[in-house]
Amino acid sequence: MSVEDCIFCKIADGRIPSERVYEDDTCVAFNDLVPQAPTHILIIPREHIDSLDKASATHKGALGHLLLTAGSIARDRGFAENGYRVVINTNADGGQTVFHLHVHLLAGRPFIFPPG
Ligand code: AMP
Ligand code: ZN
């Protein structure tokens, strides 16, 4: 699949609508279409990266920014103290279905570990 066909690239540049909760020069955060928890936000880099498996040292800044943004959204929305889960599904066994790297930020209920 080309970057042109990538649904998260289209969300990042506004060609596909989303419920944005945060954005800056490096990333966009929006509500997941099929939430798995009371809060389920996806945080994506504006730059297309297929998956964590395809990330390299050149992406170090963007990857750090995604995690710091997750923490910042959690504090801003008031669930940081109760807790939350951050997930990066990677490739087939990891359950990745959209091949534009994304961080799931889940909150609002307890999560079991290990996940299924
Ligand atoms: P993953 O399985 O880790 O690749 O996660 C992909 C996520 O993207 C799933 O949780 C989907 O519900 C979500 N998703 C797919 N299409 C959209 C969309 N158009 N807007 C918001 N979330 C989406
Ligand atoms: Zn993309």
Coordinates of C-alpha atoms and ligand atoms in Angstrom, one line a residue:
M1 CA 0.0 0.0 0.0
S2 CA 1.4 3.4 -0.9
V3 CA 1.5 6.4 1.4
E4 CA -1.1 8.0 -0.9
D5 CA -3.6 5.3 0.1
C6 CA -2.8 5.4 3.8
I7 CA -5.8 6.3 5.9
F8 CA -3.8 7.8 8.7
C9 CA -1.9 10.0 6.3
K10 CA -5.3 11.2 5.1
I11 CA -6.5 11.8 8.7
A12 CA -3.2 13.7 9.4
D13 CA -3.7 16.1 6.4
G14 CA -7.5 16.3 6.8
R15 CA -8.6 14.4 3.7
I16 CA -10.5 12.0 6.1
P17 CA -12.4 13.6 9.0
S18 CA -11.5 12.6 12.6
E19 CA -12.3 13.8 16.1
R20 CA -9.0 15.5 16.8
V21 CA -8.1 16.0 20.4
Y22 CA -4.6 17.4 19.9
E23 CA -2.2 18.3 17.1
D24 CA 1.2 20.0 16.6
D25 CA 3.9 20.1 14.0
T26 CA 5.0 16.5 14.6
C27 CA 1.8 14.6 15.5
V28 CA -1.9 14.4 15.4
A29 CA -4.1 12.7 18.1
F30 CA -7.7 11.7 17.5
N31 CA -10.4 9.5 18.9
D32 CA -10.4 5.8 17.7
L33 CA -13.4 5.0 15.6
V34 CA -14.0 1.7 17.5
P35 CA -13.1 2.6 21.1
Q36 CA -11.9 -0.2 23.4
A37 CA -12.2 1.9 26.5
P38 CA -14.0 5.0 27.7
T39 CA -11.0 7.0 26.4
H40 CA -9.3 5.6 23.3
I41 CA -7.1 8.0 21.5
L42 CA -4.7 7.3 18.6
I43 CA -1.5 9.4 18.4
I44 CA 0.2 9.4 15.0
P45 CA 3.3 11.1 13.5
R46 CA 2.5 13.4 10.6
E47 CA 5.4 11.7 8.8
H48 CA 4.4 8.3 7.4
I49 CA 6.3 5.4 9.1
D50 CA 4.8 1.9 8.4
S51 CA 5.4 0.5 11.9
L52 CA 7.7 0.4 14.8
D53 CA 9.6 -2.3 12.9
K54 CA 10.4 0.2 10.2
A55 CA 11.4 3.1 12.5
S56 CA 15.1 4.0 12.6
A57 CA 17.4 6.4 14.5
T58 CA 16.2 9.2 12.2
H59 CA 12.7 8.8 13.9
K60 CA 14.1 9.1 17.4
G61 CA 12.6 12.6 17.9
A62 CA 9.2 11.7 16.5
L63 CA 8.9 8.5 18.6
G64 CA 9.9 10.3 21.8
H65 CA 7.4 13.0 20.9
L66 CA 4.5 10.5 20.5
L67 CA 5.1 9.1 24.1
L68 CA 5.5 12.5 25.6
T69 CA 2.3 13.6 23.9
A70 CA 0.5 10.6 25.4
G71 CA 1.6 11.6 28.9
S72 CA 0.7 15.2 28.3
I73 CA -2.8 14.3 27.0
A74 CA -3.3 12.0 30.0
R75 CA -2.5 14.8 32.4
D76 CA -4.5 17.4 30.5
R77 CA -7.6 15.2 30.5
G78 CA -7.2 14.3 34.2
F79 CA -6.7 10.5 34.0
A80 CA -3.0 10.4 34.5
E81 CA -3.2 9.7 38.3
N82 CA -5.8 6.9 37.9
G83 CA -3.6 5.4 35.1
Y84 CA -3.8 4.5 31.5
R85 CA -2.2 2.2 29.0
V86 CA -0.1 3.0 25.9
V87 CA 0.1 0.3 23.2
I88 CA 1.9 0.1 19.9
N89 CA 0.7 -2.9 17.9
T90 CA 3.4 -4.0 15.5
N91 CA 3.0 -6.3 12.5
A92 CA 0.8 -9.4 12.2
D93 CA 1.3 -11.1 15.6
G94 CA 1.2 -7.7 17.3
G95 CA -2.3 -7.2 15.9
Q96 CA -1.4 -4.2 13.7
T97 CA -4.2 -3.4 11.1
V98 CA -3.3 0.1 10.0
F99 CA 0.3 0.4 8.7
H100 CA 1.0 3.9 9.7
L101 CA 2.8 3.8 13.1
H102 CA 0.4 4.8 15.9
V103 CA 0.2 4.9 19.7
H104 CA -3.0 3.8 21.3
L105 CA -3.8 5.8 24.5
L106 CA -6.4 3.9 26.5
A107 CA -8.0 5.0 29.8
G108 CA -11.2 5.0 31.9
R109 CA -11.1 1.4 33.0
P110 CA -8.6 -1.1 34.5
F111 CA -6.6 -3.1 32.0
I112 CA -5.4 -6.7 32.6
F113 CA -1.8 -7.8 31.8
P114 CA -0.7 -9.5 29.8
P115 CA -3.2 -8.4 27.1
G116 CA -4.8 -11.1 25.0
Ligands
AMP1 P1 -4.1 -1.3 15.0 O1 -5.0 -2.5 15.0 O2 -3.1 -1.2 16.2 O3 -3.4 -1.1 13.7 O4 -5.1 -0.1 15.3 C1 -5.8 0.6 14.2 C2 -6.9 1.3 14.9 O5 -7.3 2.3 14.0 C3 -8.1 0.5 15.3 O6 -8.3 0.7 16.7 C4 -9.2 1.1 14.5 O7 -10.4 1.2 15.3 C5 -8.7 2.5 14.2 N1 -9.2 3.2 13.1 C6 -9.3 2.7 11.8 N2 -9.8 3.6 11.0 C7 -10.0 4.7 11.7 C8 -10.6 6.0 11.4 N3 -10.9 6.3 10.2 N4 -10.7 6.9 12.4 C9 -10.3 6.6 13.7 N5 -9.8 5.4 14.0 C10 -9.7 4.4 13.0
ZN2 ZN 0.5 7.0 6.5

